[in-house]
C-alpha cells in the first residue's frame, strides 16, 4: 500500500494494537524462561518457545509492511528488506541439521553453564580469610589424594578382567572425590571448568566495567593458585608419610622396583605421551562438569527432591521430617555428587577403553601423578639415575598440571561464551583489560592484598550463592 496515498487511521490504530499484543506475548514468553531458570529446562518446551518467538517476529514484520512505524527513522523499504532477510535466514536454517540441533540445545547449554557457574562461585576466594580457608581445604584434598594414589597401586596388583579393573579404579577415584566433598575439601583440577562458567556470566553482564572483569580474573587465578598450592603442598608430605610408615612397619617400600620405575618414567614428557594424556584428562574434567550440570538440571526439572521428600516408603520408614531433610540435603549436593562420580568413572574407564580399542589412551591427573612421583622417587632413591628420573618427572608434572587446567578452562569458557552469546569484540576488550592489570599487579593474581584481611569482606557479586554448599 505504500506509494498509494496515506493509510486509513483505523489501520494505524489496529497495527499499534497488534504491536502491543506482540510485545505482551514476548513478555509472557520471557516469564516462562524466567520460570525455567529456577525449575529446570525442557528441550521440547524451549523448542516451542523458540517457534512462538519466530512467529511473533514474522507477524510484526508483516504488519509493519501494511502500517510502517515511521518513528523508527528507517527507509521506507527497510521492513520489506527485513522480511526478505528473515525468510531467507529461516529457509536456510530449516535445511540445516546443525542449526536445528544448535537452536534446540542452546538454552539447555546455557542452563548447564549457569548451574556450573553457580557452583563455580564456591571456588572463588574473595578475601584473605576465604583464601586461606581454600588453601586449607585444598590441603585436605591433597592428603586424601595421596591415599587414592596408594590404593591405585594396590588395586593394580590384582590381575582381574579389564572390566573389573575399570570398575575398581572408578570406585577408588569416585569414592575419594565424594569423601572430599563430604569433608569440605577441594580438588584443584575441578575448579577451572566451574570458574570459567562463573566468569562468563559476568562477561555477559554489560553493566559491569572492564576493571571489574580484570578483578574477577585475578580472584579466580588467585583461588586456583591457592588450590594447587594446597593440593601439591599436602600430597607430597602425605605420600612421604605413607612411605616411611610402611617402611617402619613392614621394612620395605610401598612399591616394588619395576612398578616404581614405570610410574616415574611414565611422567617423562619427552619420551612418553604424557602431554597428550594430560590434555585428555583436561577434557574429562570439563566433561564431568557438563554432565553434572545436565544431571542437576534434570533433577530440578523432574522435581526429584520433592518426590523423595513425599515418597510413601521414605515417610513410612524414616518419618516425614527426616525424609524431607535428606531430600533437601541431596538436592543441595546433587551437582557435587554427580560431578565427583562422573569424574571418577571417566578416569577409571578411559585407560581400559583405550586398551580395548587398541588406542594409546590414558589419563594424567596432576595431584595423583605427584603422589605417584613421590612414591616412585622414594623407592628408587638409591638408583644411580634417580636425579634424571626426578628431573624429567618434575617437568612432566608441571606440564600435566598446566594442561589439566588450561584445557578444561578453555573448553568451559568457549561453551559458556557461546551459550551466553558473548561477541568476540567484547571478549577481546576484556582480555586486554586483564592483560593491563596483570602487568600492573602481577602479585595480586597469586596472593590477596594485605588490606583485604581487615575490615568487612567485599560484597558478593549479584547471583552468587552461599558458600555453605560443598563441592
CSV table of C-alpha atoms in Angstrom, one decimal:
chain,number,residue,atom,x,y,z
A,1,UNK,CA,0.0,0.0,0.0
A,2,UNK,CA,3.0,2.3,0.1
A,3,UNK,CA,3.0,5.0,-2.6
A,4,UNK,CA,-0.8,4.9,-2.9
A,5,UNK,CA,-1.6,7.8,-0.5
A,6,UNK,CA,-2.0,8.0,3.3
A,7,UNK,CA,-3.2,5.0,5.2
A,8,UNK,CA,-6.6,4.9,6.9
A,9,UNK,CA,-6.1,6.0,10.5
A,10,UNK,CA,-8.0,2.9,11.7
A,11,UNK,CA,-5.4,0.7,10.1
A,12,UNK,CA,-2.7,2.5,12.0
A,13,UNK,CA,-4.6,2.0,15.3
A,14,UNK,CA,-5.1,-1.7,14.6
A,15,UNK,CA,-1.4,-2.1,13.8
A,16,UNK,CA,-0.5,-0.4,17.0
A,17,UNK,CA,-2.7,-2.8,18.9
A,18,UNK,CA,-1.0,-5.7,17.1
A,19,UNK,CA,2.4,-4.4,18.1
A,20,UNK,CA,1.2,-4.1,21.7
A,21,UNK,CA,-0.1,-7.6,21.7
A,22,UNK,CA,3.1,-8.9,20.2
A,23,UNK,CA,5.1,-7.3,23.0
A,24,UNK,CA,2.8,-8.7,25.6
A,25,UNK,CA,3.3,-12.2,24.1
A,26,UNK,CA,7.0,-11.7,24.3
A,27,UNK,CA,6.8,-10.6,27.9
A,28,UNK,CA,4.8,-13.8,28.7
A,29,UNK,CA,7.5,-15.9,26.9
A,30,UNK,CA,10.2,-14.2,28.9
A,31,UNK,CA,8.2,-15.1,32.0
A,32,UNK,CA,8.3,-18.7,31.0
A,33,UNK,CA,12.1,-18.5,30.5
A,34,UNK,CA,12.4,-17.0,34.0
A,35,UNK,CA,10.4,-19.9,35.3
A,36,UNK,CA,12.8,-22.3,33.6
A,37,UNK,CA,15.7,-20.5,35.3
A,38,UNK,CA,14.5,-21.8,38.7
A,39,UNK,CA,12.7,-25.1,37.8
A,40,UNK,CA,14.9,-26.7,35.1
A,41,UNK,CA,14.8,-26.8,31.3
A,42,UNK,CA,12.9,-29.0,28.9
A,43,UNK,CA,14.3,-29.0,25.3
A,44,UNK,CA,10.9,-29.7,23.9
A,45,UNK,CA,9.4,-26.7,25.7
A,46,UNK,CA,12.2,-24.4,24.7
A,47,UNK,CA,11.7,-25.5,21.1
A,48,UNK,CA,8.1,-24.5,21.2
A,49,UNK,CA,9.0,-21.1,22.8
A,50,UNK,CA,11.5,-20.5,20.0
A,51,UNK,CA,8.9,-21.3,17.4
A,52,UNK,CA,6.5,-18.8,19.0
A,53,UNK,CA,9.2,-16.1,19.1
A,54,UNK,CA,9.9,-16.7,15.4
A,55,UNK,CA,6.2,-16.4,14.6
A,56,UNK,CA,5.8,-13.2,16.6
A,57,UNK,CA,8.8,-11.7,14.7
A,58,UNK,CA,7.2,-12.6,11.4
A,59,UNK,CA,3.8,-11.1,12.4
A,60,UNK,CA,5.5,-7.9,13.5
A,61,UNK,CA,7.3,-7.7,10.2
A,62,UNK,CA,4.2,-8.3,8.1
A,63,UNK,CA,2.2,-5.7,10.0
A,64,UNK,CA,5.0,-3.3,9.5
A,65,UNK,CA,4.6,-3.7,5.7
A,66,UNK,CA,1.0,-2.6,5.9
A,67,UNK,CA,1.4,0.1,8.5
A,68,UNK,CA,5.1,1.1,8.8
A,69,UNK,CA,6.2,2.7,12.1
A,70,UNK,CA,7.6,6.0,10.9
A,71,UNK,CA,9.2,6.8,14.3
A,72,UNK,CA,12.0,4.3,13.6
A,73,UNK,CA,13.7,6.6,11.2
A,74,UNK,CA,14.4,3.7,8.7
A,75,UNK,CA,14.0,3.9,5.0
A,76,UNK,CA,10.6,3.0,3.6
A,77,UNK,CA,11.8,-0.3,2.1
A,78,UNK,CA,13.5,-1.3,5.3
A,79,UNK,CA,10.6,-3.5,6.5
A,80,UNK,CA,10.4,-5.3,3.2
A,81,UNK,CA,14.1,-5.9,3.2
A,82,UNK,CA,13.9,-7.2,6.8
A,83,UNK,CA,11.1,-9.6,5.8
A,84,UNK,CA,13.1,-11.0,2.9
A,85,UNK,CA,16.2,-11.4,5.1
A,86,UNK,CA,14.1,-13.1,7.8
A,87,UNK,CA,12.5,-15.5,5.3
A,88,UNK,CA,15.9,-16.3,3.7
A,89,UNK,CA,17.5,-17.0,7.0
A,90,UNK,CA,14.7,-19.3,8.2
A,91,UNK,CA,14.7,-21.1,4.9
A,92,UNK,CA,18.4,-21.8,5.3
A,93,UNK,CA,18.1,-22.8,8.9
A,94,UNK,CA,15.2,-25.2,8.2
A,95,UNK,CA,17.6,-27.2,5.9
A,96,UNK,CA,20.5,-27.2,8.3
A,97,UNK,CA,20.8,-30.1,10.8
A,98,UNK,CA,23.4,-28.1,12.7
A,99,UNK,CA,21.1,-25.2,13.1
A,100,UNK,CA,18.3,-27.5,14.3
A,101,UNK,CA,20.5,-29.1,16.9
A,102,UNK,CA,22.0,-25.8,18.0
A,103,UNK,CA,18.8,-24.0,18.4
A,104,UNK,CA,17.2,-26.8,20.4
A,105,UNK,CA,20.2,-27.2,22.7
A,106,UNK,CA,21.3,-23.6,23.1
A,107,UNK,CA,19.2,-22.8,26.1
A,108,UNK,CA,19.8,-26.2,27.7
A,109,UNK,CA,23.5,-25.5,27.3
A,110,UNK,CA,23.0,-22.1,28.8
A,111,UNK,CA,21.3,-23.6,31.9
A,112,UNK,CA,24.1,-26.2,32.3
A,113,UNK,CA,26.6,-23.4,32.1
A,114,UNK,CA,24.7,-21.3,34.6
A,115,UNK,CA,24.4,-24.1,37.1
A,116,UNK,CA,28.1,-24.8,36.7
A,117,UNK,CA,28.7,-21.1,37.2
A,118,UNK,CA,26.7,-21.1,40.4
A,119,UNK,CA,28.9,-23.9,41.6
A,120,UNK,CA,32.0,-22.1,40.5
A,121,UNK,CA,31.2,-19.2,42.9
A,122,UNK,CA,32.1,-21.6,45.7
A,123,UNK,CA,35.6,-22.0,44.3
A,124,UNK,CA,36.4,-18.3,44.3
A,125,UNK,CA,38.1,-16.8,47.4
A,126,UNK,CA,37.0,-13.1,47.6
A,127,UNK,CA,39.1,-12.0,50.6
A,128,UNK,CA,42.1,-13.1,52.6
A,129,UNK,CA,40.1,-15.2,55.0
A,130,UNK,CA,38.5,-17.2,52.2
A,131,UNK,CA,41.8,-17.5,50.5
A,132,UNK,CA,43.4,-19.2,53.5
A,133,UNK,CA,40.3,-21.3,54.1
A,134,UNK,CA,40.5,-22.5,50.5
A,135,UNK,CA,44.2,-23.3,50.9
A,136,UNK,CA,43.4,-25.4,54.0
A,137,UNK,CA,40.5,-27.2,52.2
A,138,UNK,CA,42.8,-28.0,49.3
A,139,UNK,CA,45.5,-29.3,51.7
A,140,UNK,CA,42.9,-31.8,52.9
A,141,UNK,CA,42.2,-32.8,49.4
A,142,UNK,CA,45.9,-33.4,48.8
A,143,UNK,CA,46.1,-35.7,51.8
A,144,UNK,CA,43.2,-37.8,50.6
A,145,UNK,CA,44.7,-37.9,47.1
A,146,UNK,CA,47.8,-39.5,48.4
A,147,UNK,CA,45.7,-42.3,49.8
A,148,UNK,CA,43.9,-42.6,46.5
A,149,UNK,CA,47.2,-43.0,44.6
A,150,UNK,CA,48.3,-45.6,47.0
A,151,UNK,CA,45.1,-47.5,46.6
A,152,UNK,CA,45.5,-47.3,42.8
A,153,UNK,CA,48.9,-49.1,43.1
A,154,UNK,CA,47.3,-51.6,45.5
A,155,UNK,CA,44.5,-52.4,43.1
A,156,UNK,CA,47.0,-52.8,40.2
A,157,UNK,CA,48.5,-55.8,41.9
A,158,UNK,CA,45.3,-57.8,41.3
A,159,UNK,CA,45.2,-59.5,37.9
A,160,UNK,CA,41.5,-59.1,37.0
A,161,UNK,CA,39.5,-58.8,33.8
A,162,UNK,CA,39.7,-55.3,32.3
A,163,UNK,CA,36.0,-54.5,33.1
A,164,UNK,CA,36.6,-55.1,36.8
A,165,UNK,CA,39.9,-53.2,36.6
A,166,UNK,CA,37.9,-50.2,35.4
A,167,UNK,CA,35.2,-50.7,38.0
A,168,UNK,CA,37.6,-50.9,40.9
A,169,UNK,CA,39.5,-47.9,39.6
A,170,UNK,CA,36.3,-45.9,39.3
A,171,UNK,CA,35.2,-46.8,42.8
A,172,UNK,CA,38.6,-45.7,44.1
A,173,UNK,CA,38.6,-42.3,42.3
A,174,UNK,CA,34.9,-41.5,42.8
A,175,UNK,CA,34.9,-42.7,46.4
A,176,UNK,CA,37.9,-40.4,47.2
A,177,UNK,CA,36.2,-37.4,45.5
A,178,UNK,CA,33.0,-38.0,47.3
A,179,UNK,CA,34.7,-38.2,50.7
A,180,UNK,CA,36.4,-34.9,49.8
A,181,UNK,CA,33.0,-33.4,49.1
A,182,UNK,CA,31.6,-34.7,52.4
A,183,UNK,CA,34.5,-33.3,54.4
A,184,UNK,CA,34.5,-30.0,52.6
A,185,UNK,CA,37.9,-30.5,50.9
A,186,UNK,CA,38.8,-29.2,47.4
A,187,UNK,CA,40.5,-30.7,44.4
A,188,UNK,CA,42.2,-28.0,42.3
A,189,UNK,CA,41.6,-29.6,38.9
A,190,UNK,CA,37.8,-29.3,39.3
A,191,UNK,CA,38.0,-25.6,39.6
A,192,UNK,CA,38.7,-24.4,36.0
A,193,UNK,CA,35.6,-25.7,34.4
A,194,UNK,CA,33.4,-24.2,37.1
A,195,UNK,CA,35.1,-20.9,37.5
A,196,UNK,CA,35.1,-20.4,33.7
A,197,UNK,CA,31.3,-20.7,33.7
A,198,UNK,CA,31.1,-18.2,36.6
A,199,UNK,CA,33.3,-15.7,34.7
A,200,UNK,CA,31.3,-16.0,31.5
A,201,UNK,CA,28.2,-14.8,33.4
A,202,UNK,CA,29.9,-11.6,34.3
A,203,UNK,CA,31.2,-11.1,30.8
A,204,UNK,CA,27.6,-11.3,29.6
A,205,UNK,CA,26.5,-8.6,32.0
A,206,UNK,CA,27.3,-5.4,30.1
A,207,UNK,CA,26.7,-3.2,33.2
A,208,UNK,CA,30.0,-4.4,34.7
A,209,UNK,CA,33.0,-2.3,33.9
A,210,UNK,CA,36.1,-3.9,32.3
A,211,UNK,CA,38.1,-3.2,35.5
A,212,UNK,CA,35.6,-5.4,37.3
A,213,UNK,CA,36.3,-8.3,35.0
A,214,UNK,CA,40.0,-7.9,35.5
A,215,UNK,CA,39.5,-8.1,39.2
A,216,UNK,CA,37.3,-11.2,38.8
A,217,UNK,CA,40.0,-12.9,36.8
A,218,UNK,CA,42.5,-12.0,39.5
A,219,UNK,CA,40.3,-13.5,42.1
A,220,UNK,CA,39.9,-16.7,40.0
A,221,UNK,CA,43.6,-17.0,39.3
A,222,UNK,CA,44.5,-16.5,42.9
A,223,UNK,CA,41.9,-19.0,44.1
A,224,UNK,CA,43.2,-21.5,41.6
A,225,UNK,CA,46.8,-20.9,42.8
A,226,UNK,CA,45.7,-21.5,46.4
A,227,UNK,CA,44.0,-24.7,45.5
A,228,UNK,CA,47.0,-26.0,43.5
A,229,UNK,CA,49.4,-24.9,46.3
A,230,UNK,CA,47.2,-26.7,48.9
A,231,UNK,CA,46.9,-29.9,46.9
A,232,UNK,CA,50.5,-30.2,45.8
A,233,UNK,CA,51.9,-28.9,49.1
A,234,UNK,CA,49.9,-31.5,51.1
A,235,UNK,CA,50.1,-34.5,48.8
A,236,UNK,CA,53.9,-34.6,48.9
A,237,UNK,CA,54.4,-34.9,52.7
A,238,UNK,CA,51.3,-37.2,52.9
A,239,UNK,CA,52.9,-39.5,50.4
A,240,UNK,CA,56.2,-39.4,52.2
A,241,UNK,CA,54.5,-40.1,55.5
A,242,UNK,CA,52.8,-43.2,54.0
A,243,UNK,CA,56.1,-44.4,52.5
A,244,UNK,CA,58.0,-44.0,55.8
A,245,UNK,CA,55.2,-45.6,57.8
A,246,UNK,CA,55.2,-48.6,55.5
A,247,UNK,CA,59.0,-48.9,55.8
A,248,UNK,CA,58.9,-48.7,59.6
A,249,UNK,CA,56.0,-51.2,59.9
A,250,UNK,CA,56.9,-53.7,57.1
A,251,UNK,CA,60.5,-53.0,56.4
A,252,UNK,CA,60.2,-52.2,52.7
A,253,UNK,CA,59.0,-49.6,50.2
A,254,UNK,CA,55.4,-49.4,49.2
A,255,UNK,CA,56.2,-50.0,45.5
A,256,UNK,CA,58.5,-52.7,44.0
A,257,UNK,CA,61.3,-51.6,41.7
A,258,UNK,CA,59.5,-52.4,38.5
A,259,UNK,CA,56.3,-50.5,39.4
A,260,UNK,CA,58.2,-47.5,40.7
A,261,UNK,CA,60.4,-47.3,37.6
A,262,UNK,CA,57.3,-47.4,35.3
A,263,UNK,CA,55.5,-44.9,37.4
A,264,UNK,CA,58.3,-42.3,37.3
A,265,UNK,CA,59.3,-42.8,33.7
A,266,UNK,CA,55.7,-42.6,32.5
A,267,UNK,CA,55.8,-38.9,33.6
A,268,UNK,CA,58.6,-38.0,31.2
A,269,UNK,CA,57.1,-35.5,28.7
A,270,UNK,CA,59.8,-36.1,26.1
A,271,UNK,CA,59.8,-39.9,25.7
A,272,UNK,CA,56.1,-40.7,26.5
A,273,UNK,CA,52.7,-39.4,25.5
A,274,UNK,CA,52.2,-37.8,28.9
A,275,UNK,CA,51.2,-34.4,27.4
A,276,UNK,CA,48.5,-36.0,25.3
A,277,UNK,CA,47.2,-37.9,28.3
A,278,UNK,CA,47.2,-34.7,30.4
A,279,UNK,CA,45.2,-32.8,27.7
A,280,UNK,CA,42.8,-35.7,27.5
A,281,UNK,CA,42.4,-35.5,31.3
A,282,UNK,CA,41.5,-31.8,30.9
A,283,UNK,CA,38.8,-32.8,28.5
A,284,UNK,CA,37.5,-35.3,31.1
A,285,UNK,CA,37.5,-32.7,33.8
A,286,UNK,CA,35.4,-30.4,31.6
A,287,UNK,CA,33.1,-33.3,30.6
A,288,UNK,CA,32.4,-34.1,34.2
A,289,UNK,CA,31.3,-30.5,34.9
A,290,UNK,CA,29.0,-30.5,31.9
A,291,UNK,CA,27.5,-33.9,32.9
A,292,UNK,CA,26.9,-32.7,36.4
A,293,UNK,CA,25.1,-29.6,35.2
A,294,UNK,CA,22.9,-31.7,33.0
A,295,UNK,CA,22.1,-34.1,35.8
A,296,UNK,CA,21.3,-31.2,38.2
A,297,UNK,CA,19.0,-29.7,35.6
A,298,UNK,CA,17.1,-33.0,35.2
A,299,UNK,CA,16.9,-33.4,39.0
A,300,UNK,CA,15.4,-29.9,39.3
A,301,UNK,CA,13.1,-30.2,36.3
A,302,UNK,CA,11.6,-33.5,37.3
A,303,UNK,CA,11.3,-32.3,40.9
A,304,UNK,CA,13.0,-35.4,42.2
A,305,UNK,CA,13.9,-33.8,45.5
A,306,UNK,CA,10.2,-33.1,46.2
A,307,UNK,CA,9.3,-36.6,45.1
A,308,UNK,CA,11.8,-38.1,47.5
A,309,UNK,CA,10.5,-36.0,50.4
A,310,UNK,CA,7.0,-37.1,49.7
A,311,UNK,CA,7.6,-40.8,48.8
A,312,UNK,CA,5.4,-43.0,50.9
A,313,UNK,CA,8.2,-45.6,51.6
A,314,UNK,CA,10.6,-42.9,52.8
A,315,UNK,CA,8.0,-41.3,55.0
A,316,UNK,CA,6.9,-44.7,56.5
A,317,UNK,CA,10.4,-45.9,57.3
A,318,UNK,CA,12.2,-42.6,58.3
A,319,UNK,CA,9.4,-40.2,59.1
A,320,UNK,CA,8.4,-37.1,57.2
A,321,UNK,CA,10.8,-34.7,58.9
A,322,UNK,CA,13.9,-36.9,58.3
A,323,UNK,CA,12.8,-37.7,54.7
A,324,UNK,CA,12.4,-34.0,54.0
A,325,UNK,CA,15.8,-33.3,55.5
A,326,UNK,CA,17.5,-36.0,53.5
A,327,UNK,CA,15.8,-34.9,50.3
A,328,UNK,CA,16.9,-31.3,50.8
A,329,UNK,CA,20.5,-32.4,51.5
A,330,UNK,CA,20.6,-34.5,48.3
A,331,UNK,CA,19.1,-31.6,46.3
A,332,UNK,CA,21.7,-29.3,47.7
A,333,UNK,CA,24.6,-31.6,47.0
A,334,UNK,CA,23.4,-33.2,43.7
A,335,UNK,CA,25.8,-31.2,41.5
A,336,UNK,CA,28.9,-32.2,43.5
A,337,UNK,CA,27.8,-35.8,43.8
A,338,UNK,CA,27.2,-36.1,40.0
A,339,UNK,CA,30.5,-34.3,39.2
A,340,UNK,CA,32.6,-36.4,41.5
A,341,UNK,CA,31.0,-39.7,40.4
A,342,UNK,CA,31.3,-38.8,36.7
A,343,UNK,CA,34.9,-37.8,37.1
A,344,UNK,CA,35.8,-41.0,38.9
A,345,UNK,CA,34.1,-43.1,36.3
A,346,UNK,CA,35.8,-41.2,33.4
A,347,UNK,CA,39.2,-41.5,35.0
A,348,UNK,CA,38.7,-45.2,35.8
A,349,UNK,CA,37.3,-46.4,32.4
A,350,UNK,CA,39.3,-44.3,30.0
A,351,UNK,CA,42.6,-46.3,30.1
A,352,UNK,CA,40.6,-49.6,29.9
A,353,UNK,CA,38.6,-48.3,26.9
A,354,UNK,CA,41.9,-47.3,25.3
A,355,UNK,CA,43.3,-50.9,25.7
A,356,UNK,CA,40.0,-52.3,24.4
A,357,UNK,CA,40.2,-50.2,21.2
A,358,UNK,CA,43.9,-50.6,20.8
A,359,UNK,CA,44.5,-46.8,21.2
A,360,UNK,CA,47.2,-45.1,23.2
A,361,UNK,CA,44.8,-43.6,25.7
A,362,UNK,CA,45.5,-42.9,29.3
A,363,UNK,CA,44.9,-40.3,32.0
A,364,UNK,CA,47.4,-38.0,33.8
A,365,UNK,CA,46.0,-36.1,36.8
A,366,UNK,CA,48.4,-33.6,38.3
A,367,UNK,CA,47.7,-34.4,42.0
A,368,UNK,CA,47.6,-38.2,41.5
A,369,UNK,CA,50.7,-38.0,39.4
A,370,UNK,CA,52.5,-36.0,42.1
A,371,UNK,CA,51.7,-38.7,44.6
A,372,UNK,CA,52.9,-41.4,42.3
A,373,UNK,CA,56.1,-39.4,41.6
A,374,UNK,CA,56.8,-39.2,45.4
A,375,UNK,CA,56.2,-43.0,45.9
A,376,UNK,CA,58.4,-43.9,43.0
A,377,UNK,CA,61.1,-41.5,43.9
A,378,UNK,CA,61.3,-42.8,47.4
A,379,UNK,CA,61.5,-46.4,46.1
A,380,UNK,CA,64.3,-45.6,43.6
A,381,UNK,CA,66.3,-43.3,45.8
A,382,UNK,CA,69.4,-45.5,45.6
A,383,UNK,CA,69.2,-45.8,41.8
A,384,UNK,CA,72.2,-44.2,40.0
A,385,UNK,CA,69.8,-42.4,37.6
A,386,UNK,CA,67.5,-41.1,40.3
A,387,UNK,CA,68.4,-37.4,39.6
A,388,UNK,CA,67.5,-37.9,35.9
A,389,UNK,CA,64.2,-39.5,36.8
A,390,UNK,CA,63.3,-36.8,39.3
A,391,UNK,CA,64.2,-34.0,36.9
A,392,UNK,CA,62.2,-35.2,33.9
A,393,UNK,CA,59.3,-36.3,36.2
A,394,UNK,CA,59.2,-32.8,37.7
A,395,UNK,CA,59.0,-31.3,34.2
A,396,UNK,CA,56.2,-33.8,33.3
A,397,UNK,CA,54.2,-32.9,36.4
A,398,UNK,CA,54.5,-29.2,35.6
A,399,UNK,CA,53.1,-29.7,32.1
A,400,UNK,CA,50.5,-32.1,33.3
A,401,UNK,CA,49.1,-29.5,35.7
A,402,UNK,CA,49.3,-26.8,33.0
A,403,UNK,CA,47.3,-28.9,30.5
A,404,UNK,CA,44.8,-30.1,33.1
A,405,UNK,CA,43.9,-26.6,34.0
A,406,UNK,CA,44.2,-24.8,30.6
A,407,UNK,CA,42.3,-27.4,28.6
A,408,UNK,CA,39.4,-27.7,31.0
A,409,UNK,CA,39.2,-23.9,31.5
A,410,UNK,CA,39.4,-23.2,27.7
A,411,UNK,CA,36.7,-25.7,26.8
A,412,UNK,CA,34.4,-24.5,29.6
A,413,UNK,CA,34.9,-20.8,28.6
A,414,UNK,CA,34.3,-21.5,24.9
A,415,UNK,CA,31.0,-23.3,25.6
A,416,UNK,CA,29.9,-20.7,28.2
A,417,UNK,CA,30.6,-17.8,25.9
A,418,UNK,CA,28.7,-19.4,23.0
A,419,UNK,CA,25.8,-20.3,25.3
A,420,UNK,CA,25.6,-16.7,26.5
A,421,UNK,CA,26.0,-15.2,23.0
A,422,UNK,CA,29.0,-13.1,24.0
A,423,UNK,CA,30.5,-11.4,21.0
A,424,UNK,CA,34.2,-11.7,20.2
A,425,UNK,CA,34.9,-8.0,20.3
A,426,UNK,CA,33.7,-7.7,23.9
A,427,UNK,CA,35.8,-10.7,24.9
A,428,UNK,CA,38.9,-9.3,23.3
A,429,UNK,CA,38.4,-5.9,25.0
A,430,UNK,CA,38.1,-7.7,28.4
A,431,UNK,CA,41.2,-9.7,27.6
A,432,UNK,CA,43.2,-6.5,27.0
A,433,UNK,CA,41.9,-5.1,30.3
A,434,UNK,CA,43.0,-8.2,32.1
A,435,UNK,CA,46.4,-8.0,30.5
A,436,UNK,CA,46.9,-4.5,31.7
A,437,UNK,CA,46.0,-5.4,35.2
A,438,UNK,CA,48.4,-8.4,35.1
A,439,UNK,CA,51.2,-6.1,34.2
A,440,UNK,CA,50.3,-3.6,36.9
A,441,UNK,CA,49.7,-6.0,39.7
A,442,UNK,CA,51.1,-9.5,39.0
A,443,UNK,CA,51.4,-10.5,42.6
A,444,UNK,CA,47.6,-9.7,43.1
A,445,UNK,CA,46.9,-12.7,40.7
A,446,UNK,CA,48.6,-15.1,43.2
A,447,UNK,CA,48.1,-13.6,46.7
A,448,UNK,CA,45.4,-11.4,48.3
A,449,UNK,CA,46.2,-7.9,49.2
A,450,UNK,CA,47.1,-7.4,52.9
A,451,UNK,CA,44.4,-4.7,53.3
A,452,UNK,CA,41.8,-7.3,52.4
A,453,UNK,CA,42.4,-9.2,55.6
A,454,UNK,CA,41.0,-6.4,57.7
A,455,UNK,CA,37.5,-4.9,57.7
A,456,UNK,CA,34.4,-6.1,56.0
A,457,UNK,CA,34.9,-8.5,53.1
A,458,UNK,CA,33.9,-7.2,49.7
A,459,UNK,CA,30.2,-7.9,48.8
A,460,UNK,CA,29.3,-11.0,46.9
A,461,UNK,CA,28.5,-10.5,43.3
A,462,UNK,CA,24.9,-10.5,42.1
A,463,UNK,CA,23.5,-14.0,41.9
A,464,UNK,CA,26.3,-15.6,44.0
A,465,UNK,CA,25.2,-18.3,46.3
A,466,UNK,CA,26.2,-19.1,49.9
A,467,UNK,CA,29.5,-20.8,50.3
A,468,UNK,CA,27.9,-23.4,52.6
A,469,UNK,CA,27.5,-25.9,49.7
A,470,UNK,CA,30.2,-28.5,49.5
A,471,UNK,CA,31.7,-29.4,46.1
